[in-house]
Coordinates of C-alpha atoms in Angstrom, one line a residue:
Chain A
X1 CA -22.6 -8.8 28.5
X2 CA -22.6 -5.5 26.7
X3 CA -20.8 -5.5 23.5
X4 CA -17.8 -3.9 23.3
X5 CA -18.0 -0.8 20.9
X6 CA -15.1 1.5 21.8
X7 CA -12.3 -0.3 20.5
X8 CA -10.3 1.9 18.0
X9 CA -11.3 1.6 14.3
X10 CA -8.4 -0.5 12.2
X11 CA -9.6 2.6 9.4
X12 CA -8.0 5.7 11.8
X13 CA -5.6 7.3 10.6
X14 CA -1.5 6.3 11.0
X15 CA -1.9 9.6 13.7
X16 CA -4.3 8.6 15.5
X17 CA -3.6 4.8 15.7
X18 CA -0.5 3.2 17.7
X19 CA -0.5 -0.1 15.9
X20 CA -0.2 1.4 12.0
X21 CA 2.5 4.0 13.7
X22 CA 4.7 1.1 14.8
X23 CA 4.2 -0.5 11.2
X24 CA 5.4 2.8 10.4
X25 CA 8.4 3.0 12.8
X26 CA 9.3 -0.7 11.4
X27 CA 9.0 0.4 7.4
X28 CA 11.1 3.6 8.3
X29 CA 13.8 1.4 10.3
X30 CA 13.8 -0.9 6.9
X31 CA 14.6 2.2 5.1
X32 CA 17.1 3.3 7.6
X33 CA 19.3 0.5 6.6
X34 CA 19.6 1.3 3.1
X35 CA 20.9 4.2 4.2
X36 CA 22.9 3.0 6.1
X37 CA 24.3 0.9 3.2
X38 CA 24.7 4.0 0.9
X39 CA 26.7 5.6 3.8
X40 CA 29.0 3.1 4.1
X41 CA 29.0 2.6 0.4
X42 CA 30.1 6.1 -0.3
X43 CA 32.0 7.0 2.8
X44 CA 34.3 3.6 1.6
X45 CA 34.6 4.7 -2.1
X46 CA 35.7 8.3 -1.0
X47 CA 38.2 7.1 1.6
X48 CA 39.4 4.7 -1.2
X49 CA 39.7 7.5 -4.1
X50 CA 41.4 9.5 -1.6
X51 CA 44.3 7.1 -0.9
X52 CA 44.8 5.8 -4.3
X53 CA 44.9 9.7 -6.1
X54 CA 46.7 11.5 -3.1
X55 CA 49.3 8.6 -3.7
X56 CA 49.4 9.1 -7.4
X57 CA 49.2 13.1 -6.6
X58 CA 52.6 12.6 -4.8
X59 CA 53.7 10.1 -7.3
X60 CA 53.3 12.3 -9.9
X61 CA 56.5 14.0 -11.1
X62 CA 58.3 10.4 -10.8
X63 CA 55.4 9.3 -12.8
X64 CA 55.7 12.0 -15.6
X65 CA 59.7 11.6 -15.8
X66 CA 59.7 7.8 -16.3
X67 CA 57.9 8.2 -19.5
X68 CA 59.4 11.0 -20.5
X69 CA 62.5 8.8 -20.1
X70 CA 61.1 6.4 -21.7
X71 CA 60.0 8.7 -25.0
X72 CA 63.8 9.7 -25.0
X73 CA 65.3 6.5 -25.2
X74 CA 62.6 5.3 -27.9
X75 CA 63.6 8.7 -30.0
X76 CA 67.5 7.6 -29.5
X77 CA 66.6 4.4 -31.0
X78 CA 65.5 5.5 -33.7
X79 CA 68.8 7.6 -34.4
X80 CA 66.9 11.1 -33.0
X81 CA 67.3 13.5 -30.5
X82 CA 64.9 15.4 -28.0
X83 CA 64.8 19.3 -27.7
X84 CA 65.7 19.4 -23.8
X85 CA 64.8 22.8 -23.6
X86 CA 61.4 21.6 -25.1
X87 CA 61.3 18.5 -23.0
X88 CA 62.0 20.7 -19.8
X89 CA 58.5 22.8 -20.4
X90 CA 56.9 19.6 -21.1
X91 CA 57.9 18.3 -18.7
X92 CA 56.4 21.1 -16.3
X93 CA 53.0 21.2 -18.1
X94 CA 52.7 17.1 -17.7
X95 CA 53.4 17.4 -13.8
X96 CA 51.2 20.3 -13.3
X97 CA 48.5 18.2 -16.1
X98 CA 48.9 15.4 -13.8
X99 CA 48.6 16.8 -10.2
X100 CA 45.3 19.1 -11.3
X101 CA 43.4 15.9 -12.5
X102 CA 45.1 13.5 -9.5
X103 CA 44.2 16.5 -7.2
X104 CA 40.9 17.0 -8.1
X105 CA 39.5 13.1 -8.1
X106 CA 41.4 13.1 -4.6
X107 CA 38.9 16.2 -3.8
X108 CA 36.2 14.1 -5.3
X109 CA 36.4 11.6 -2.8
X110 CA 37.0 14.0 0.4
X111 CA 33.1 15.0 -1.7
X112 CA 32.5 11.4 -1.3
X113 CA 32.7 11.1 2.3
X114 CA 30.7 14.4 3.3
X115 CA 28.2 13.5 1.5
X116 CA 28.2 9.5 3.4
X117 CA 28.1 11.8 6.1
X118 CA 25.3 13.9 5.1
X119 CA 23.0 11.4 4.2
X120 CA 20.8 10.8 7.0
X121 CA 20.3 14.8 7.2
X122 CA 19.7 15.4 3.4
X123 CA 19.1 11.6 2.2
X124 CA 17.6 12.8 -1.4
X125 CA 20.5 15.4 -2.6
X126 CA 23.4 13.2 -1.2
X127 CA 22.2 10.1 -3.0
X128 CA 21.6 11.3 -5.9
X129 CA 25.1 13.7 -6.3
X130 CA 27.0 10.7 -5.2
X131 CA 25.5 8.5 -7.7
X132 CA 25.7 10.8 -10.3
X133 CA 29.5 11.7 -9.5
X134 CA 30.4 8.5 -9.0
X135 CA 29.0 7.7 -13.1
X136 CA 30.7 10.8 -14.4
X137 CA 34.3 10.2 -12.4
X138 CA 33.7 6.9 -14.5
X139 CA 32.7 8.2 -17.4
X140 CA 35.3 10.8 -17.6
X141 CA 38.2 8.2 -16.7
X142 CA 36.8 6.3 -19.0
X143 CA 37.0 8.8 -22.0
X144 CA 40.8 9.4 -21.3
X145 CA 41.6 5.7 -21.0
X146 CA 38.8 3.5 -22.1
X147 CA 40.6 0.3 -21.2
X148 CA 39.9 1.8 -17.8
X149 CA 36.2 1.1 -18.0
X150 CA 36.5 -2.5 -18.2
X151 CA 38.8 -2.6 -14.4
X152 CA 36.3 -3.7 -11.9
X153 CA 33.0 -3.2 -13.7
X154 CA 31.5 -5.6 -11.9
X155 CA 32.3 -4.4 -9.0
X156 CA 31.2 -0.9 -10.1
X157 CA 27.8 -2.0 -11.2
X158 CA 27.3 -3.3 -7.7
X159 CA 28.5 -0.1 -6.6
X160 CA 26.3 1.8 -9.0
X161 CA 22.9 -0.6 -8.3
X162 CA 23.5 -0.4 -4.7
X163 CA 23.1 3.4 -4.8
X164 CA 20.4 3.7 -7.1
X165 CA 18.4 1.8 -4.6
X166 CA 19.7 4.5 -1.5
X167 CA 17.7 6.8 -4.0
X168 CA 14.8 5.0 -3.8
X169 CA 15.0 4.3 0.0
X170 CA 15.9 8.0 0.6
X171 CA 12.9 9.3 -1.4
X172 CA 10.5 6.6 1.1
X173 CA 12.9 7.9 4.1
X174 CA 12.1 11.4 3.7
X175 CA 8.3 10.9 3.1
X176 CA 8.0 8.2 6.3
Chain B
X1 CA -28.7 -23.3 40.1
X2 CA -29.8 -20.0 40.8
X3 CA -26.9 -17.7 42.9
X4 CA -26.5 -17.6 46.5
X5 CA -28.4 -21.0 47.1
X6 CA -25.8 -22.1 49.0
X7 CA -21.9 -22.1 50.7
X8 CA -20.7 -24.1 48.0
X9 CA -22.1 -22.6 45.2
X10 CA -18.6 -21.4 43.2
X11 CA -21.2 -18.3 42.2
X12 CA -21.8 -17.4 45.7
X13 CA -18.8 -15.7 45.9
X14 CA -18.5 -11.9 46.9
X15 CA -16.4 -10.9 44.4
X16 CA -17.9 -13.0 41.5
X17 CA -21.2 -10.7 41.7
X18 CA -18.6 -7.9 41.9
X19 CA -17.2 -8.5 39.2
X20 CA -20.7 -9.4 37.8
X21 CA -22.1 -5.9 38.9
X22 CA -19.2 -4.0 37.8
X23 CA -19.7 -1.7 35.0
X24 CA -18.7 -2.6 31.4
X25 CA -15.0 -2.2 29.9
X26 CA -14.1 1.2 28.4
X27 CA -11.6 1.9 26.2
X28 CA -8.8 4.3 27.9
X29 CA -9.2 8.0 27.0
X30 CA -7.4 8.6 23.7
X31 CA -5.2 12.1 23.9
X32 CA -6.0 13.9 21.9
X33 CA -4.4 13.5 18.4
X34 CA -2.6 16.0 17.0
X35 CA -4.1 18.2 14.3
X36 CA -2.3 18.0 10.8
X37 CA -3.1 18.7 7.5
X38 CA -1.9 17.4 4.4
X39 CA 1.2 19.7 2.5
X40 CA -0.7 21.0 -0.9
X41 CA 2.9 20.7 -2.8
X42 CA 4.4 17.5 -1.3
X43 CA 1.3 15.7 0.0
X44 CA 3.0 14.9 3.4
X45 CA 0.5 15.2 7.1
X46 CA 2.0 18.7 8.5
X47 CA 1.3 20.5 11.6
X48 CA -1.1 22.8 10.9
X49 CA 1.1 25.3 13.6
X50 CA 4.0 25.6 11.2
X51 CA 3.9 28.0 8.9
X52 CA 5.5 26.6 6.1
X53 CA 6.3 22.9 5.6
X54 CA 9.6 21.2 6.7
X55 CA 9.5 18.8 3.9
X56 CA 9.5 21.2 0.6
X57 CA 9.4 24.9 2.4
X58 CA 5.7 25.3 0.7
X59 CA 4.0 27.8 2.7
X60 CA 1.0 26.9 4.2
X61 CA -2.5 29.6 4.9
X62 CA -2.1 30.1 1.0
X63 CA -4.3 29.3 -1.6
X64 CA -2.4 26.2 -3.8
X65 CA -2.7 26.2 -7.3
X66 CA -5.8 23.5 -7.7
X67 CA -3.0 21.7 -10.6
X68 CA -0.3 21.5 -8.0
X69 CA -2.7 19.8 -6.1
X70 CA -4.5 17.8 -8.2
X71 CA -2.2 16.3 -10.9
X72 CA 1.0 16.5 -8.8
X73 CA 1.8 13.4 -6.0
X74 CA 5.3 13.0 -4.6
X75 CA 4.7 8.8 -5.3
X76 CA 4.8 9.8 -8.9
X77 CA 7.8 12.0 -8.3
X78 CA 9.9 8.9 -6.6
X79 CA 9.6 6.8 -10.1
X80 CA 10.0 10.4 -12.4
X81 CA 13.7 10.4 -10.3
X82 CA 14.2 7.1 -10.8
X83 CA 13.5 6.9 -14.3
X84 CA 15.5 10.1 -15.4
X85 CA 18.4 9.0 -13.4
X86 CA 18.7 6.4 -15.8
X87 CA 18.3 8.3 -18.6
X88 CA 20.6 10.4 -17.7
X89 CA 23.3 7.6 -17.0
X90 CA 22.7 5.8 -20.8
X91 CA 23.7 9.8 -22.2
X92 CA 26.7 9.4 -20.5
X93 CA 27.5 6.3 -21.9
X94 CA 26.6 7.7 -25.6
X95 CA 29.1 10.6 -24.5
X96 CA 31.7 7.8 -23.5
X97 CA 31.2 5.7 -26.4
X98 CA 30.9 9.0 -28.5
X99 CA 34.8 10.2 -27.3
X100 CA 35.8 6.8 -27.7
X101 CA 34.7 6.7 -31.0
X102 CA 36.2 10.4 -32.0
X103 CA 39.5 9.0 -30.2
X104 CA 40.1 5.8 -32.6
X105 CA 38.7 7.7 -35.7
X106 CA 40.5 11.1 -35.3
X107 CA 43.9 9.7 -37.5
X108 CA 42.4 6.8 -38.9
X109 CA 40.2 9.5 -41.5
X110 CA 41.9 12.9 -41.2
X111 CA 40.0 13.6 -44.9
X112 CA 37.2 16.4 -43.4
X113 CA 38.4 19.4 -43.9
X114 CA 39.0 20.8 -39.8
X115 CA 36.3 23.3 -39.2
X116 CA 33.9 22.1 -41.8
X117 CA 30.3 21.8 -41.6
X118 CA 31.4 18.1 -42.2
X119 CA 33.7 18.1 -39.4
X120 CA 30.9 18.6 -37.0
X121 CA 28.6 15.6 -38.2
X122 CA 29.6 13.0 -35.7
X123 CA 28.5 15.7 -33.1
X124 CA 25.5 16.6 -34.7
X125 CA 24.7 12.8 -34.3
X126 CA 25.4 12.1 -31.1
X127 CA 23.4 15.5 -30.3
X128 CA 20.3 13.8 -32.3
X129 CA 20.5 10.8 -30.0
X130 CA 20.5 13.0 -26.9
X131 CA 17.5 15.3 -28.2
X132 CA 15.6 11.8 -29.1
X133 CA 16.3 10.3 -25.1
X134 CA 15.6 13.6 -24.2
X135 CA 12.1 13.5 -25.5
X136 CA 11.2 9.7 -25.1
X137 CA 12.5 10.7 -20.9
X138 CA 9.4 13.7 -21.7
X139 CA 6.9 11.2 -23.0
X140 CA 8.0 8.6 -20.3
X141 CA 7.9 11.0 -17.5
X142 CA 5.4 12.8 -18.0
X143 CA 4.0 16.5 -16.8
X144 CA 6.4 17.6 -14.4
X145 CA 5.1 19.0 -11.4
X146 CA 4.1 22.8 -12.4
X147 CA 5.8 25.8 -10.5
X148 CA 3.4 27.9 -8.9
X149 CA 2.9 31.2 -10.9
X150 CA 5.6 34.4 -10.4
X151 CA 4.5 37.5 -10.1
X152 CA 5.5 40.1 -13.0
X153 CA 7.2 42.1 -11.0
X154 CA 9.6 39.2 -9.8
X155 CA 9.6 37.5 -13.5
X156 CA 10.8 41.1 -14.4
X157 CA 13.8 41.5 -12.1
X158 CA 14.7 38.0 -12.4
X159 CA 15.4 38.9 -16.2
X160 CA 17.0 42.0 -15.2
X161 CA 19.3 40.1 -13.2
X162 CA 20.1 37.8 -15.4
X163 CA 21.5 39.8 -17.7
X164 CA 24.9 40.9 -15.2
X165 CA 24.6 37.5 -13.4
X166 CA 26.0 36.1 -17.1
X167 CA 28.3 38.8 -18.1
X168 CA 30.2 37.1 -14.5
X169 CA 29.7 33.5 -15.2
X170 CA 31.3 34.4 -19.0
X171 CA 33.9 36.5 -17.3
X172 CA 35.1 33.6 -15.0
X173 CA 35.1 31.1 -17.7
X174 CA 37.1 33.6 -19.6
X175 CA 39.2 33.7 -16.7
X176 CA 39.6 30.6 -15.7
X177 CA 40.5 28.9 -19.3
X178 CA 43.0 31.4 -19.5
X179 CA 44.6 30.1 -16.8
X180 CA 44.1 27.0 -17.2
X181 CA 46.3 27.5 -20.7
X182 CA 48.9 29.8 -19.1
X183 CA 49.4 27.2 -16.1
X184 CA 48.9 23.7 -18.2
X185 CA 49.1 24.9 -21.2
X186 CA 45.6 22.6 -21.8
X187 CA 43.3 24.2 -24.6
X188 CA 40.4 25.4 -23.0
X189 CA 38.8 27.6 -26.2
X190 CA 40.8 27.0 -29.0
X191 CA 40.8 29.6 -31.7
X192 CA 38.9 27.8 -34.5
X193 CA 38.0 29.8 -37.4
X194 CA 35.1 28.5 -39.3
X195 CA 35.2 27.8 -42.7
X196 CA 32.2 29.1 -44.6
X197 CA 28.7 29.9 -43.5
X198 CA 27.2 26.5 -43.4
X199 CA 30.0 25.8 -41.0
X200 CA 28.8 28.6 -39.1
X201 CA 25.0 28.0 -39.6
X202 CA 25.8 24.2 -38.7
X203 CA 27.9 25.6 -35.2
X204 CA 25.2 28.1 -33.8
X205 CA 22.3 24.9 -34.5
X206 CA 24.9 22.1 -32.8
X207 CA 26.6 24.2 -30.1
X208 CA 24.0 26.8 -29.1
X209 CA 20.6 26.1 -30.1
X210 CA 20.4 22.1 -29.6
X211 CA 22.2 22.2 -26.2
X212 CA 20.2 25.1 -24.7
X213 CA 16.6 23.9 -25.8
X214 CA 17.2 19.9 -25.1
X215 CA 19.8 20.1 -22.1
X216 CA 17.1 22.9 -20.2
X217 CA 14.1 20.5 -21.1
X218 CA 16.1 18.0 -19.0
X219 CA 18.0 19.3 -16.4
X220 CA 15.6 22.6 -15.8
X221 CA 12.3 21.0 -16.4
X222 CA 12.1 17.3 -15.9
X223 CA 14.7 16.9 -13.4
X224 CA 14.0 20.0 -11.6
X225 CA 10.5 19.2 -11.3
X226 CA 10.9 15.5 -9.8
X227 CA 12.7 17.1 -7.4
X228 CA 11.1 19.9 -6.5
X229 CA 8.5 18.2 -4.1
X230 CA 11.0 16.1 -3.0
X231 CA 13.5 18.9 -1.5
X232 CA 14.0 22.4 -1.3
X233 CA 14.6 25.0 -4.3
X234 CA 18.0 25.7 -3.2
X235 CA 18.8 22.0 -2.7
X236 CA 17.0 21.6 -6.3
X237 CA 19.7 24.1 -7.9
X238 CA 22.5 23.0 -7.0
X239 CA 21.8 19.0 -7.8
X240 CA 20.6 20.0 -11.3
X241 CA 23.4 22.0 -10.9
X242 CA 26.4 19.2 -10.5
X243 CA 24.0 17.1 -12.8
X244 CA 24.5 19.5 -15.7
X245 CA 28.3 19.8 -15.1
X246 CA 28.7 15.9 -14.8
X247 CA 27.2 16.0 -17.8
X248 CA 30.3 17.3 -19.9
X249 CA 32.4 14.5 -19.5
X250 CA 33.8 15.7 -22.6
X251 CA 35.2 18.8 -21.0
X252 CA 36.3 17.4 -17.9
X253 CA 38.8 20.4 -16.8
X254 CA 35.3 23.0 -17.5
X255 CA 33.4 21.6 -15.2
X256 CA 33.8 23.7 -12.3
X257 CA 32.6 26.5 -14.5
X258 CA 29.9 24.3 -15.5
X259 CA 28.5 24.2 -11.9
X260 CA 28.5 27.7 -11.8
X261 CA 26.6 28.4 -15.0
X262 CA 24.2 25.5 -14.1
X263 CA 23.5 27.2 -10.4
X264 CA 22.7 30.7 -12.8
X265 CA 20.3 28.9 -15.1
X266 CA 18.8 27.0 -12.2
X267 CA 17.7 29.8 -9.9
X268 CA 17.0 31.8 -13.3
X269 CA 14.3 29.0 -13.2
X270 CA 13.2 29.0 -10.0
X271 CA 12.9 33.0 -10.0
X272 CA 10.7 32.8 -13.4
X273 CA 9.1 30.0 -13.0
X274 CA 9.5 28.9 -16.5
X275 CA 12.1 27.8 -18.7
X276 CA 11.9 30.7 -21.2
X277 CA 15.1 32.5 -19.1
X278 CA 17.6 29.6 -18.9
X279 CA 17.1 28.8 -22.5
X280 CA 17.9 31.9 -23.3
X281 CA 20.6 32.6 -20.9
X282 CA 22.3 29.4 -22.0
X283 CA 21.7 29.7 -25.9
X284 CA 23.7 33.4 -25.3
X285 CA 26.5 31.9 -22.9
X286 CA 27.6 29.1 -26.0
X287 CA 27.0 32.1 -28.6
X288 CA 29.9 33.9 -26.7
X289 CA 31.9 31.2 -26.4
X290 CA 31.7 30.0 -30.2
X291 CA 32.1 33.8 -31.1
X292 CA 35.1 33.5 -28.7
X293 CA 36.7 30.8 -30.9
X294 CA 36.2 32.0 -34.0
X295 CA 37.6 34.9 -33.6

C-alpha cells in the first residue's frame, strides 16, 4: 500500500483550504448575529424616540400653556399679576423652544433607524454613530433635567453594552 | 494461502485483484486558488486584480510606507476604537456631572464677579480633566496609525482652502445663532464683555487654545487614526465629525454647526496629513467667536 501524500496540508492557507473557510463562514455567521442584535437594538430605540417626541412635538403648545397656567395662578397667590403682553411672547418662544428640541430628538430617531438599516452595509460607521448618539441624546437630556438620568438606567446600560459589543463584532465583521 | 489456489478462496475473486491492481488514491485536482495579496494599510487578503482595496480604498501597485506597514495592524486598531470609545463616553459624563454641578451652584454662590478670570475656574477645571483623559487615552492607545505623506503641492492648497472654507463655517454659525435668537429668542453668543486682561488672557487659554490642541489630539488624531484602517477617509470625517459635535453636550442647540466645523477640520486633516491645519483652523474659529462676544 502506497502512502498517501496528497492530502491537503492543515497549514494552507484559509484560500486555499475548504475546511478553515467553513470555520470561517461559521465565525462570520457568529458575528452576523450581533449585528443583527444592534439592528434590532437601534431600529427599536429609533422607532421608540420617534413615537414618544412626535407625541410630545404635537403635545407641545398644550404642554407650554399648562405651566404657564400654572406660573399665573402661583403669581396670583402671592397677591401679583402677570404682564400678558409679556406672557403672550413667552409664551411663543416656549412653544417654538419646545417643538425645536421635541422635533429634533424625533429626527434623532428617524437617524436611529437608517442607521439599524445601514448596518450590515457600513457595520463600523453605523455602530459607532449610533452608540455615540445614543450617549450624547443622554447626556444632553440629562444636563437639562438630571433627574432624567436616573429613568431607566438600567435599561440604558444594557442598551449601551449591547452596542458597544455591535462595535466590536462589526470591526471582526468587516475583516471576516 | 497464496491467491488463485482455488474456487473458494475469498481472494480469488476478479475484482479483489482489481481492486488490488488498481492504481493508488489521488487527491482530486485542486482549482486553482485564487491569487491575493495582503492590503499594505488594512492587512486584509485582496485580489491582486483590483486596483485599490475594497476595505480601506488604499491603492494598491504603490510603494507603502514601510511604518504603515510595519507598526500599523487593523487587530490593534479594533481595541484602539474600543478603548477611546470609552474614553470618550467618561468625558461626557465629566460634561454632565460638570453642568449639573454649574446648575445647583449658579445661585447658591453668585459672589464671582460675571466675566472674571474667577468666573471661568470651574471650566478651566473640568478642561484640565479632559486634557489629562486626553493624554492617559495617548499613552493608552498608543501611535496611531501614520497617514501616508502629502505632497507640498496638495499640503499647500489644502491650507489655501482652508482659509475661505472657515470664513463659511463662521458665516453660518453667525447665521444660524442669529436665528436661532430672533426665532427662540435662545442665547446663542451672548455679548459678554470681559473684565480685565487676565480675564481675557484666562478666555483665549480656556476657550481657544485648550480646546483646539486637546479636542484635535483626540478626535483628529487618535480617533481618526483607529479608524482609518478600518473604513474609508470620507466615512472617517464625518464620524469624527458627529463625535466632535456630540461632544458639546453643553451646547446642545450648536451642534449642527458643530458637525459642520468638525467635517472642515476633518478633511483639513485628511488633505494635510497632519494635525498642524485643524489646530489652527479650530484655535481661529473659537478666537472669532470669543472676539464675537466681547464685543
Amino acid at each position: 500500500m502506497e502512502p498517501i501524500s496528497n492530502l491537503p496540508s492543515l497549514s494552507q492557507d484559509t484560500a486555499t483550504s475548504p475546511a478553515l473557510g467553513k470555520l470561517g463562514s461559521l465565525t462570520k455567521s457568529a458575528r452576523a448575529k450581533q449585528l443583527k442584535t444592534a439592528r434590532g437594538i437601534l431600529i427599536v430605540v429609533g422607532i421608540l424616540t420617534l413615537l414618544v417626541n412626535g407625541f410630545m412635538f404635537a403635545n407641545a403648545r398644550h404642554e407650554v400653556e399648562e405651566v404657564i397656567q400654572k406660573q399665573i395662578s402661583d403669581l396670583r397667590t402671592h397677591g401679583q399679576t402677570a404682564d400678558m403682553t409679556s406672557v403672550a411672547e413667552v409664551h411663543n418662544r416656549a412653544v417654538r423652544l419646545c417643538q425645536l428640541i421635541y422635533g429634533a430628538t424625533a429626527f434623532l430617531g428617524v437617524v436611529f433607524i437608517a442607521l439599524g438599516i445601514m448596518v450590515y452595509a457600513y457595520p463600523v460607521p453605523t455602530t459607532v454613530i449610533g452608540l455615540v448618539l445614543y450617549i450624547a441624546g443622554i447626556a444632553v437630556f440629562g444636563l437639562l433635567n438630571p433627574v432624567s438620568l436616573a429613568q431607566g438606567i438600567i435599561f440604558r446600560i444594557i442598551i449601551i453594552v449591547a452596542l458597544a459589543k455591535s462595535i466590536q463584532a462589526a470591526v471582526a465583521y468587516q475583516k471576516a | 494461502m497464496p491467491r488463485g489456489a482455488g474456487m473458494n478462496d475469498p481472494l480469488s475473486h476478479s475484482w479483489i485483484e482489481e481492486s488490488a491492481s488498481s492504481q493508488p488514491l489521488e487527491s482530486p485536482p485542486l482549482s486553482a486558488p485564487p491569487s491575493t495579496i495582503s492590503c499594505w494599510r488594512c492587512g486584509k487578503e485582496v485580489l491582486v486584480e483590483l486596483a485599490r482595496c475594497p476595505y480601506c480604498a488604499a491603492p494598491h501597485g504603490q510603494d507603502p510606507p514601510a511604518a504603515a506597514v510595519e507598526q500599523w495592524l487593523p487587530d490593534r486598531n479594533a481595541r484602539s476604537l474600543t478603548w477611546l470609545l470609552g474614553f470618550f463616553g467618561v468625558m461626557l459624563g465629566i460634561s454632565i456631572l460638570a453642568g449639573t454641578i454649574h446648575y445647583l451652584t449658579s445661585e447658591v454662590s453668585p459672589r464671582l464677579r460675571p466675566n472674571s478670570w474667577e468666573s471661568l475656574l470651574p471650566l478651566l477645571f473640568f478642561e484640565a480633566i479632559d486634557t489629562v483623559l486626553v493624554f492617559a487615552a495617548w499613552c493608552w492607545v498608543g501611535v496611531c496609525r501614520p497617514e501616508p505623506r502629502r505632497s507640498w503641492l496638495r499640503r499647500l492648497a489644502a491650507w489655501a482652502i482652508a482659509i475661505p472654507g472657515l470664513a463659511m463655517v463662521l458665516a453660518l454659525n453667525f447665521f444660524y445663532h442669529h436665528a436661532l435668537r430672533h426665532w427662540i429668542g435662545a442665547a446663542g453668543i451672548e455679548r459678554a464683555p470681559l473684565d480685565g486682561y487676565a480675564a481675557l488672557a484666562t478666555s483665549i487659554f480656556a476657550i481657544c487654545l485648550q480646546p483646539a490642541i486637546v479636542e484635535e489630539l483626540f478626535f483628529r488624531h487618535l480617533m481618526f487614526g483607529a479608524l482609518r484602517s478600518l473604513v474609508r477617509g470620507h466615512t472617517v470625517v464625518w464620524v469624527t465629525s458627529v463625535m466632535f459635535a456630540a461632544a458639546h453636550v453643553g451646547a446642545p442647540l450648536s451642534m449642527p454647526v458643530l458637525l459642520v466645523l468638525g467635517a472642515l477640520l476633518g478633511y483639513a486633516r485628511l488633505a494635510t496629513g497632519r494635525l498642524h491645519l485643524p489646530i489652527v483652523l479650530h484655535f481661529v474659529h473659537n478666537g472669532v467667536v470669543l472676539w464675537a462676544t466681547m464685543r
